[in-house]
């Protein structure tokens, strides 16, 4: 019984601590997401071997990852332009919040809604991470002065696999056709496009072998401690089973004692030396 108490007092806490240390701490990566953005981020992180979990809250969806993966997950999201900036469509822009709107408010809403619609469309191009569009509509600065013509400025952030020579004319054509006063070749010339390649690179995943398992280097220690904890628990179960069998089966206890019991102490008085013949 003393041995059993020793096992329970020493090995059991060690096994539990090993199991607990194998459980990685979770940290919040993003909060207040909608379900579509959360699914897009989870899909992205899965491709990089990062496990992300969705937790529904009253403020939206919260994404959690292992605390050791926060840096890689953030870099991967920045490289992909996620989560995407929330864009308002024309229906939301022109939603009436008051009885009377001034012409200046109506003009600002229209320009903002037009820019948001163009940004949303430009983000549908392959390998485009994010897009910003700044629209200038015809406006008379002061009485008697000529009307300022329409123009537009477009900023595109993209992955380095984009062919700028092919994409820029298509962007100019799309934007010029969507803004009043920019039709024709002269209108396309008033659309300036700035392209910028993403400089974010996701760190390469380092792998490590733990016995027959191949895991990420950051998870190797956690897996080792988990396996150690399982081995200690199995040893505890076997020792407990052995003590139970010995208690209820005296014959088995006698057999174990006869084969594995403590050998008698050596004493010179209990032995006789044989004289050589």
PDB file of C-alpha atoms in Angstrom:
ATOM      1  CA  UNK A   1       0.000   0.000   0.000  1.00  0.00           C
ATOM      2  CA  UNK A   2       2.892   2.346   0.640  1.00  0.00           C
ATOM      3  CA  UNK A   3       4.076   1.787  -2.906  1.00  0.00           C
ATOM      4  CA  UNK A   4       0.597   2.510  -4.252  1.00  0.00           C
ATOM      5  CA  UNK A   5       0.364   5.753  -2.282  1.00  0.00           C
ATOM      6  CA  UNK A   6       3.813   6.725  -3.536  1.00  0.00           C
ATOM      7  CA  UNK A   7       2.720   6.112  -7.114  1.00  0.00           C
ATOM      8  CA  UNK A   8      -0.473   8.142  -6.685  1.00  0.00           C
ATOM      9  CA  UNK A   9       1.305  11.017  -4.950  1.00  0.00           C
ATOM     10  CA  UNK A  10       4.217  11.272  -7.393  1.00  0.00           C
ATOM     11  CA  UNK A  11       3.347   9.851 -10.798  1.00  0.00           C
ATOM     12  CA  UNK A  12      -0.246  11.066 -11.004  1.00  0.00           C
ATOM     13  CA  UNK A  13       0.617  14.792 -10.605  1.00  0.00           C
ATOM     14  CA  UNK A  14       3.423  14.376 -13.126  1.00  0.00           C
ATOM     15  CA  UNK A  15       1.069  12.777 -15.642  1.00  0.00           C
ATOM     16  CA  UNK A  16      -1.573  15.459 -15.197  1.00  0.00           C
ATOM     17  CA  UNK A  17       0.951  18.275 -15.535  1.00  0.00           C
ATOM     18  CA  UNK A  18       2.340  16.699 -18.699  1.00  0.00           C
ATOM     19  CA  UNK A  19      -1.126  16.467 -20.211  1.00  0.00           C
ATOM     20  CA  UNK A  20      -1.987  20.039 -19.275  1.00  0.00           C
ATOM     21  CA  UNK A  21       1.273  21.356 -20.693  1.00  0.00           C
ATOM     22  CA  UNK A  22       0.478  19.607 -23.952  1.00  0.00           C
ATOM     23  CA  UNK A  23      -2.691  21.685 -24.359  1.00  0.00           C
ATOM     24  CA  UNK A  24      -1.712  24.895 -26.163  1.00  0.00           C
ATOM     25  CA  UNK A  25      -3.076  28.241 -24.998  1.00  0.00           C
ATOM     26  CA  UNK A  26      -5.628  29.803 -27.353  1.00  0.00           C
ATOM     27  CA  UNK A  27      -5.566  33.493 -28.243  1.00  0.00           C
ATOM     28  CA  UNK A  28      -8.059  35.709 -30.053  1.00  0.00           C
ATOM     29  CA  UNK A  29      -6.974  36.497 -33.605  1.00  0.00           C
ATOM     30  CA  UNK A  30      -9.997  38.496 -34.828  1.00  0.00           C
ATOM     31  CA  UNK A  31     -13.245  39.561 -33.167  1.00  0.00           C
ATOM     32  CA  UNK A  32     -16.530  40.904 -34.495  1.00  0.00           C
ATOM     33  CA  UNK A  33     -16.276  39.222 -37.912  1.00  0.00           C
ATOM     34  CA  UNK A  34     -19.185  38.221 -40.083  1.00  0.00           C
ATOM     35  CA  UNK A  35     -19.502  34.564 -40.998  1.00  0.00           C
ATOM     36  CA  UNK A  36     -18.271  34.994 -44.588  1.00  0.00           C
ATOM     37  CA  UNK A  37     -15.060  36.788 -43.559  1.00  0.00           C
ATOM     38  CA  UNK A  38     -14.441  34.252 -40.789  1.00  0.00           C
ATOM     39  CA  UNK A  39     -14.773  31.328 -43.210  1.00  0.00           C
ATOM     40  CA  UNK A  40     -12.402  33.002 -45.678  1.00  0.00           C
ATOM     41  CA  UNK A  41      -9.762  33.494 -42.974  1.00  0.00           C
ATOM     42  CA  UNK A  42     -10.144  29.920 -41.683  1.00  0.00           C
ATOM     43  CA  UNK A  43      -9.666  28.593 -45.231  1.00  0.00           C
ATOM     44  CA  UNK A  44      -6.541  30.717 -45.690  1.00  0.00           C
ATOM     45  CA  UNK A  45      -4.966  29.686 -42.385  1.00  0.00           C
ATOM     46  CA  UNK A  46      -5.712  26.019 -43.028  1.00  0.00           C
ATOM     47  CA  UNK A  47      -3.566  26.190 -46.181  1.00  0.00           C
ATOM     48  CA  UNK A  48      -0.661  27.357 -44.006  1.00  0.00           C
ATOM     49  CA  UNK A  49      -1.158  24.611 -41.424  1.00  0.00           C
ATOM     50  CA  UNK A  50      -2.655  26.931 -38.779  1.00  0.00           C
ATOM     51  CA  UNK A  51      -5.688  25.649 -36.903  1.00  0.00           C
ATOM     52  CA  UNK A  52      -8.294  28.370 -36.373  1.00  0.00           C
ATOM     53  CA  UNK A  53     -11.528  27.928 -34.453  1.00  0.00           C
ATOM     54  CA  UNK A  54     -14.710  29.979 -34.799  1.00  0.00           C
ATOM     55  CA  UNK A  55     -16.554  31.111 -31.679  1.00  0.00           C
ATOM     56  CA  UNK A  56     -19.957  32.764 -32.109  1.00  0.00           C
ATOM     57  CA  UNK A  57     -20.542  35.777 -29.846  1.00  0.00           C
ATOM     58  CA  UNK A  58     -23.192  38.483 -29.628  1.00  0.00           C
ATOM     59  CA  UNK A  59     -20.816  40.879 -31.431  1.00  0.00           C
ATOM     60  CA  UNK A  60     -20.099  38.503 -34.312  1.00  0.00           C
ATOM     61  CA  UNK A  61     -17.630  35.690 -34.893  1.00  0.00           C
ATOM     62  CA  UNK A  62     -14.365  35.456 -32.951  1.00  0.00           C
ATOM     63  CA  UNK A  63     -11.428  33.527 -34.394  1.00  0.00           C
ATOM     64  CA  UNK A  64      -8.964  31.878 -32.016  1.00  0.00           C
ATOM     65  CA  UNK A  65      -5.627  30.245 -32.798  1.00  0.00           C
ATOM     66  CA  UNK A  66      -2.798  28.751 -30.809  1.00  0.00           C
ATOM     67  CA  UNK A  67      -0.846  31.516 -29.089  1.00  0.00           C
ATOM     68  CA  UNK A  68       2.339  30.359 -30.830  1.00  0.00           C
ATOM     69  CA  UNK A  69       0.683  30.837 -34.249  1.00  0.00           C
ATOM     70  CA  UNK A  70      -0.420  34.462 -33.758  1.00  0.00           C
ATOM     71  CA  UNK A  71       2.547  35.952 -35.640  1.00  0.00           C
ATOM     72  CA  UNK A  72       2.290  33.622 -38.650  1.00  0.00           C
ATOM     73  CA  UNK A  73      -1.492  33.954 -38.799  1.00  0.00           C
ATOM     74  CA  UNK A  74      -1.313  37.760 -38.745  1.00  0.00           C
ATOM     75  CA  UNK A  75       1.317  37.795 -41.495  1.00  0.00           C
ATOM     76  CA  UNK A  76      -0.736  35.422 -43.649  1.00  0.00           C
ATOM     77  CA  UNK A  77      -3.837  37.599 -43.237  1.00  0.00           C
ATOM     78  CA  UNK A  78      -1.938  40.777 -44.116  1.00  0.00           C
ATOM     79  CA  UNK A  79      -0.488  39.136 -47.215  1.00  0.00           C
ATOM     80  CA  UNK A  80      -3.987  38.140 -48.353  1.00  0.00           C
ATOM     81  CA  UNK A  81      -5.626  41.442 -47.394  1.00  0.00           C
ATOM     82  CA  UNK A  82      -7.933  39.824 -44.847  1.00  0.00           C
ATOM     83  CA  UNK A  83     -10.280  40.677 -43.325  1.00  0.00           C
ATOM     84  CA  UNK A  84     -11.514  42.765 -46.215  1.00  0.00           C
ATOM     85  CA  UNK A  85     -12.530  46.357 -45.591  1.00  0.00           C
ATOM     86  CA  UNK A  86     -16.279  46.684 -45.195  1.00  0.00           C
ATOM     87  CA  UNK A  87     -17.745  48.374 -48.276  1.00  0.00           C
ATOM     88  CA  UNK A  88     -21.123  50.094 -48.439  1.00  0.00           C
ATOM     89  CA  UNK A  89     -23.296  49.677 -51.495  1.00  0.00           C
ATOM     90  CA  UNK A  90     -25.467  52.401 -52.994  1.00  0.00           C
ATOM     91  CA  UNK A  91     -28.543  51.120 -51.171  1.00  0.00           C
ATOM     92  CA  UNK A  92     -26.870  51.612 -47.812  1.00  0.00           C
ATOM     93  CA  UNK A  93     -25.383  54.967 -48.777  1.00  0.00           C
ATOM     94  CA  UNK A  94     -28.706  56.459 -49.845  1.00  0.00           C
ATOM     95  CA  UNK A  95     -30.668  55.074 -46.927  1.00  0.00           C
ATOM     96  CA  UNK A  96     -32.676  57.972 -45.572  1.00  0.00           C
ATOM     97  CA  UNK A  97     -31.769  58.789 -41.983  1.00  0.00           C
ATOM     98  CA  UNK A  98     -33.418  62.191 -42.008  1.00  0.00           C
ATOM     99  CA  UNK A  99     -36.382  63.880 -43.639  1.00  0.00           C
ATOM    100  CA  UNK A 100     -34.328  66.368 -45.681  1.00  0.00           C
ATOM    101  CA  UNK A 101     -30.871  65.941 -47.238  1.00  0.00           C
ATOM    102  CA  UNK A 102     -28.810  68.841 -48.532  1.00  0.00           C
ATOM    103  CA  UNK A 103     -27.353  68.758 -52.065  1.00  0.00           C
ATOM    104  CA  UNK A 104     -23.880  68.497 -50.548  1.00  0.00           C
ATOM    105  CA  UNK A 105     -24.898  65.400 -48.560  1.00  0.00           C
ATOM    106  CA  UNK A 106     -26.460  63.812 -51.620  1.00  0.00           C
ATOM    107  CA  UNK A 107     -23.326  64.485 -53.673  1.00  0.00           C
ATOM    108  CA  UNK A 108     -21.025  63.083 -50.980  1.00  0.00           C
ATOM    109  CA  UNK A 109     -23.164  59.977 -50.664  1.00  0.00           C
ATOM    110  CA  UNK A 110     -23.179  59.426 -54.398  1.00  0.00           C
ATOM    111  CA  UNK A 111     -19.394  59.770 -54.717  1.00  0.00           C
ATOM    112  CA  UNK A 112     -18.803  57.478 -51.740  1.00  0.00           C
ATOM    113  CA  UNK A 113     -21.233  54.870 -53.029  1.00  0.00           C
ATOM    114  CA  UNK A 114     -19.757  54.980 -56.539  1.00  0.00           C
ATOM    115  CA  UNK A 115     -16.239  54.541 -55.167  1.00  0.00           C
ATOM    116  CA  UNK A 116     -17.321  51.638 -52.953  1.00  0.00           C
ATOM    117  CA  UNK A 117     -19.024  49.862 -55.858  1.00  0.00           C
ATOM    118  CA  UNK A 118     -15.918  50.222 -58.034  1.00  0.00           C
ATOM    119  CA  UNK A 119     -13.642  48.992 -55.242  1.00  0.00           C
ATOM    120  CA  UNK A 120     -15.821  45.928 -54.748  1.00  0.00           C
ATOM    121  CA  UNK A 121     -15.726  45.183 -58.481  1.00  0.00           C
ATOM    122  CA  UNK A 122     -11.954  45.634 -58.783  1.00  0.00           C
ATOM    123  CA  UNK A 123     -11.376  43.192 -55.927  1.00  0.00           C
ATOM    124  CA  UNK A 124     -12.957  40.480 -58.074  1.00  0.00           C
ATOM    125  CA  UNK A 125      -9.881  40.419 -60.332  1.00  0.00           C
ATOM    126  CA  UNK A 126      -7.601  37.458 -59.707  1.00  0.00           C
ATOM    127  CA  UNK A 127      -4.650  38.117 -57.359  1.00  0.00           C
ATOM    128  CA  UNK A 128      -5.955  41.573 -56.345  1.00  0.00           C
ATOM    129  CA  UNK A 129      -5.687  41.916 -52.568  1.00  0.00           C
ATOM    130  CA  UNK A 130      -7.349  45.291 -52.092  1.00  0.00           C
ATOM    131  CA  UNK A 131      -8.478  48.272 -54.155  1.00  0.00           C
ATOM    132  CA  UNK A 132      -9.187  51.943 -53.433  1.00  0.00           C
ATOM    133  CA  UNK A 133     -10.900  54.337 -55.842  1.00  0.00           C
ATOM    134  CA  UNK A 134     -11.092  58.125 -55.470  1.00  0.00           C
ATOM    135  CA  UNK A 135     -13.654  59.734 -57.778  1.00  0.00           C
ATOM    136  CA  UNK A 136     -13.862  63.402 -58.781  1.00  0.00           C
ATOM    137  CA  UNK A 137     -17.127  64.409 -60.483  1.00  0.00           C
ATOM    138  CA  UNK A 138     -17.682  67.561 -62.570  1.00  0.00           C
ATOM    139  CA  UNK A 139     -18.003  70.572 -60.312  1.00  0.00           C
ATOM    140  CA  UNK A 140     -17.905  74.330 -60.749  1.00  0.00           C
ATOM    141  CA  UNK A 141     -15.470  75.713 -58.191  1.00  0.00           C
ATOM    142  CA  UNK A 142     -16.706  79.312 -58.436  1.00  0.00           C
ATOM    143  CA  UNK A 143     -19.186  81.238 -60.596  1.00  0.00           C
ATOM    144  CA  UNK A 144     -17.710  82.123 -63.966  1.00  0.00           C
ATOM    145  CA  UNK A 145     -14.927  79.545 -63.775  1.00  0.00           C
ATOM    146  CA  UNK A 146     -14.850  76.460 -66.009  1.00  0.00           C
ATOM    147  CA  UNK A 147     -16.294  73.222 -64.709  1.00  0.00           C
ATOM    148  CA  UNK A 148     -13.685  70.886 -63.276  1.00  0.00           C
ATOM    149  CA  UNK A 149     -13.786  67.694 -65.379  1.00  0.00           C
ATOM    150  CA  UNK A 150     -14.277  64.208 -64.015  1.00  0.00           C
ATOM    151  CA  UNK A 151     -11.264  62.130 -63.030  1.00  0.00           C
ATOM    152  CA  UNK A 152     -10.406  59.112 -60.940  1.00  0.00           C
ATOM    153  CA  UNK A 153      -7.431  57.705 -59.081  1.00  0.00           C
ATOM    154  CA  UNK A 154      -7.136  53.964 -58.463  1.00  0.00           C
ATOM    155  CA  UNK A 155      -4.817  52.150 -56.078  1.00  0.00           C
ATOM    156  CA  UNK A 156      -4.392  48.382 -56.428  1.00  0.00           C
ATOM    157  CA  UNK A 157      -2.500  46.133 -54.025  1.00  0.00           C
ATOM    158  CA  UNK A 158      -1.786  42.776 -55.599  1.00  0.00           C
ATOM    159  CA  UNK A 159       0.201  39.581 -55.386  1.00  0.00           C
ATOM    160  CA  UNK A 160       3.435  39.589 -57.367  1.00  0.00           C
ATOM    161  CA  UNK A 161       1.988  37.202 -59.953  1.00  0.00           C
ATOM    162  CA  UNK A 162      -0.122  39.931 -61.615  1.00  0.00           C
ATOM    163  CA  UNK A 163       0.799  41.141 -65.108  1.00  0.00           C
ATOM    164  CA  UNK A 164       0.527  44.937 -64.779  1.00  0.00           C
ATOM    165  CA  UNK A 165       0.682  45.577 -68.527  1.00  0.00           C
ATOM    166  CA  UNK A 166      -2.450  43.485 -68.991  1.00  0.00           C
ATOM    167  CA  UNK A 167      -4.359  44.545 -65.884  1.00  0.00           C
ATOM    168  CA  UNK A 168      -3.944  48.350 -65.987  1.00  0.00           C
ATOM    169  CA  UNK A 169      -5.767  48.902 -69.339  1.00  0.00           C
ATOM    170  CA  UNK A 170      -8.647  46.743 -68.127  1.00  0.00           C
ATOM    171  CA  UNK A 171      -8.887  48.761 -64.903  1.00  0.00           C
ATOM    172  CA  UNK A 172      -8.889  52.041 -66.821  1.00  0.00           C
ATOM    173  CA  UNK A 173     -11.603  50.766 -69.150  1.00  0.00           C
ATOM    174  CA  UNK A 174     -13.772  49.594 -66.256  1.00  0.00           C
ATOM    175  CA  UNK A 175     -13.438  52.768 -64.180  1.00  0.00           C
ATOM    176  CA  UNK A 176     -13.856  55.151 -67.123  1.00  0.00           C
ATOM    177  CA  UNK A 177     -17.021  53.362 -68.223  1.00  0.00           C
ATOM    178  CA  UNK A 178     -18.506  53.650 -64.717  1.00  0.00           C
ATOM    179  CA  UNK A 179     -17.963  57.373 -64.064  1.00  0.00           C
ATOM    180  CA  UNK A 180     -19.914  60.098 -65.884  1.00  0.00           C
ATOM    181  CA  UNK A 181     -17.753  62.253 -68.141  1.00  0.00           C
ATOM    182  CA  UNK A 182     -14.942  59.733 -68.679  1.00  0.00           C
ATOM    183  CA  UNK A 183     -16.154  58.026 -71.822  1.00  0.00           C
ATOM    184  CA  UNK A 184     -13.790  57.531 -74.740  1.00  0.00           C
ATOM    185  CA  UNK A 185     -10.028  57.576 -75.016  1.00  0.00           C
ATOM    186  CA  UNK A 186      -9.732  61.039 -73.476  1.00  0.00           C
ATOM    187  CA  UNK A 187     -11.715  59.875 -70.451  1.00  0.00           C
ATOM    188  CA  UNK A 188      -9.530  56.806 -69.905  1.00  0.00           C
ATOM    189  CA  UNK A 189      -6.492  59.087 -69.930  1.00  0.00           C
ATOM    190  CA  UNK A 190      -7.917  60.848 -66.852  1.00  0.00           C
ATOM    191  CA  UNK A 191      -7.904  57.622 -64.834  1.00  0.00           C
ATOM    192  CA  UNK A 192      -4.606  57.173 -63.014  1.00  0.00           C
ATOM    193  CA  UNK A 193      -3.754  53.697 -61.749  1.00  0.00           C
ATOM    194  CA  UNK A 194      -1.103  52.947 -59.142  1.00  0.00           C
ATOM    195  CA  UNK A 195      -0.099  49.308 -58.628  1.00  0.00           C
ATOM    196  CA  UNK A 196       1.731  48.047 -55.544  1.00  0.00           C
ATOM    197  CA  UNK A 197       2.917  44.488 -54.969  1.00  0.00           C
ATOM    198  CA  UNK A 198       2.428  42.958 -51.548  1.00  0.00           C
ATOM    199  CA  UNK A 199       5.675  42.704 -49.583  1.00  0.00           C
ATOM    200  CA  UNK A 200       4.340  40.327 -46.941  1.00  0.00           C
ATOM    201  CA  UNK A 201       5.704  36.809 -47.019  1.00  0.00           C
ATOM    202  CA  UNK A 202       4.404  34.031 -44.814  1.00  0.00           C
ATOM    203  CA  UNK A 203       7.198  32.284 -42.876  1.00  0.00           C
ATOM    204  CA  UNK A 204       8.001  28.768 -44.007  1.00  0.00           C
ATOM    205  CA  UNK A 205       6.643  26.083 -41.704  1.00  0.00           C
ATOM    206  CA  UNK A 206       9.394  24.181 -39.877  1.00  0.00           C
ATOM    207  CA  UNK A 207       8.696  20.510 -39.212  1.00  0.00           C
ATOM    208  CA  UNK A 208      10.047  18.212 -36.530  1.00  0.00           C
ATOM    209  CA  UNK A 209       9.834  14.463 -35.879  1.00  0.00           C
ATOM    210  CA  UNK A 210       8.498  13.182 -32.562  1.00  0.00           C
ATOM    211  CA  UNK A 211       8.821   9.422 -32.712  1.00  0.00           C
ATOM    212  CA  UNK A 212       6.730   8.246 -35.675  1.00  0.00           C
ATOM    213  CA  UNK A 213       4.899  11.594 -35.865  1.00  0.00           C
ATOM    214  CA  UNK A 214       5.871  14.576 -38.031  1.00  0.00           C
ATOM    215  CA  UNK A 215       4.559  17.849 -36.621  1.00  0.00           C
ATOM    216  CA  UNK A 216       5.330  21.557 -36.711  1.00  0.00           C
ATOM    217  CA  UNK A 217       8.419  22.496 -34.740  1.00  0.00           C
ATOM    218  CA  UNK A 218       6.389  24.691 -32.399  1.00  0.00           C
ATOM    219  CA  UNK A 219       4.128  21.762 -31.494  1.00  0.00           C
ATOM    220  CA  UNK A 220       6.873  19.175 -30.963  1.00  0.00           C
ATOM    221  CA  UNK A 221       7.290  19.893 -27.249  1.00  0.00           C
ATOM    222  CA  UNK A 222       3.533  19.854 -26.637  1.00  0.00           C
ATOM    223  CA  UNK A 223       3.196  16.502 -28.400  1.00  0.00           C
ATOM    224  CA  UNK A 224       6.145  15.066 -26.458  1.00  0.00           C
ATOM    225  CA  UNK A 225       4.613  16.110 -23.141  1.00  0.00           C
ATOM    226  CA  UNK A 226       1.232  14.725 -24.181  1.00  0.00           C
ATOM    227  CA  UNK A 227       2.732  11.358 -25.106  1.00  0.00           C
ATOM    228  CA  UNK A 228       4.669  11.315 -21.834  1.00  0.00           C
ATOM    229  CA  UNK A 229       1.493  12.034 -19.902  1.00  0.00           C
ATOM    230  CA  UNK A 230      -0.343   9.229 -21.674  1.00  0.00           C
ATOM    231  CA  UNK A 231       2.508   6.823 -20.951  1.00  0.00           C
ATOM    232  CA  UNK A 232       2.461   7.743 -17.251  1.00  0.00           C
ATOM    233  CA  UNK A 233      -1.298   7.301 -17.087  1.00  0.00           C
ATOM    234  CA  UNK A 234      -1.031   3.876 -18.686  1.00  0.00           C
ATOM    235  CA  UNK A 235       1.653   2.936 -16.165  1.00  0.00           C
ATOM    236  CA  UNK A 236      -0.616   4.070 -13.334  1.00  0.00           C
ATOM    237  CA  UNK A 237      -3.481   2.010 -14.700  1.00  0.00           C
ATOM    238  CA  UNK A 238      -1.303  -1.095 -14.972  1.00  0.00           C
ATOM    239  CA  UNK A 239       0.036  -0.669 -11.435  1.00  0.00           C
ATOM    240  CA  UNK A 240      -3.478  -0.145 -10.085  1.00  0.00           C
ATOM    241  CA  UNK A 241      -4.714  -3.232 -11.928  1.00  0.00           C
ATOM    242  CA  UNK A 242      -1.817  -5.265 -10.560  1.00  0.00           C
ATOM    243  CA  UNK A 243      -2.543  -4.206  -6.972  1.00  0.00           C
ATOM    244  CA  UNK A 244      -6.233  -5.019  -7.416  1.00  0.00           C
ATOM    245  CA  UNK A 245      -5.432  -8.487  -8.739  1.00  0.00           C
ATOM    246  CA  UNK A 246      -3.013  -9.165  -5.905  1.00  0.00           C
ATOM    247  CA  UNK A 247      -5.589  -8.088  -3.335  1.00  0.00           C
ATOM    248  CA  UNK A 248      -8.390 -10.315  -4.586  1.00  0.00           C
ATOM    249  CA  UNK A 249      -6.227 -13.241  -5.775  1.00  0.00           C
ATOM    250  CA  UNK A 250      -3.813 -14.308  -3.016  1.00  0.00           C
ATOM    251  CA  UNK A 251      -2.386 -17.043  -5.235  1.00  0.00           C
ATOM    252  CA  UNK A 252      -1.249 -14.474  -7.778  1.00  0.00           C
ATOM    253  CA  UNK A 253       0.237 -12.353  -5.006  1.00  0.00           C
ATOM    254  CA  UNK A 254       2.185 -15.354  -3.696  1.00  0.00           C
ATOM    255  CA  UNK A 255       3.467 -16.167  -7.184  1.00  0.00           C
ATOM    256  CA  UNK A 256       4.638 -12.584  -7.742  1.00  0.00           C
ATOM    257  CA  UNK A 257       6.315 -12.564  -4.329  1.00  0.00           C
ATOM    258  CA  UNK A 258       8.084 -15.834  -5.017  1.00  0.00           C
ATOM    259  CA  UNK A 259       9.420 -14.654  -8.362  1.00  0.00           C
ATOM    260  CA  UNK A 260       9.909 -10.928  -7.827  1.00  0.00           C
ATOM    261  CA  UNK A 261      10.020 -10.650  -4.043  1.00  0.00           C
ATOM    262  CA  UNK A 262      12.930  -9.144  -2.155  1.00  0.00           C
ATOM    263  CA  UNK A 263      15.822 -11.647  -2.009  1.00  0.00           C
ATOM    264  CA  UNK A 264      17.116 -12.610   1.452  1.00  0.00           C
ATOM    265  CA  UNK A 265      20.043 -10.595   2.737  1.00  0.00           C
ATOM    266  CA  UNK A 266      23.431 -12.230   2.355  1.00  0.00           C
ATOM    267  CA  UNK A 267      24.974 -13.385   5.682  1.00  0.00           C
ATOM    268  CA  UNK A 268      28.326 -15.086   6.117  1.00  0.00           C
ATOM    269  CA  UNK A 269      26.999 -17.026   9.128  1.00  0.00           C
ATOM    270  CA  UNK A 270      24.343 -18.707   7.068  1.00  0.00           C
ATOM    271  CA  UNK A 271      26.806 -20.194   4.623  1.00  0.00           C
ATOM    272  CA  UNK A 272      29.379 -22.925   5.052  1.00  0.00           C
ATOM    273  CA  UNK A 273      32.517 -23.110   3.118  1.00  0.00           C
ATOM    274  CA  UNK A 274      33.273 -26.488   1.692  1.00  0.00           C
ATOM    275  CA  UNK A 275      36.752 -27.670   2.300  1.00  0.00           C
ATOM    276  CA  UNK A 276      38.467 -28.902  -0.774  1.00  0.00           C
ATOM    277  CA  UNK A 277      38.704 -32.655  -0.853  1.00  0.00           C
TER     278      UNK A 277
END
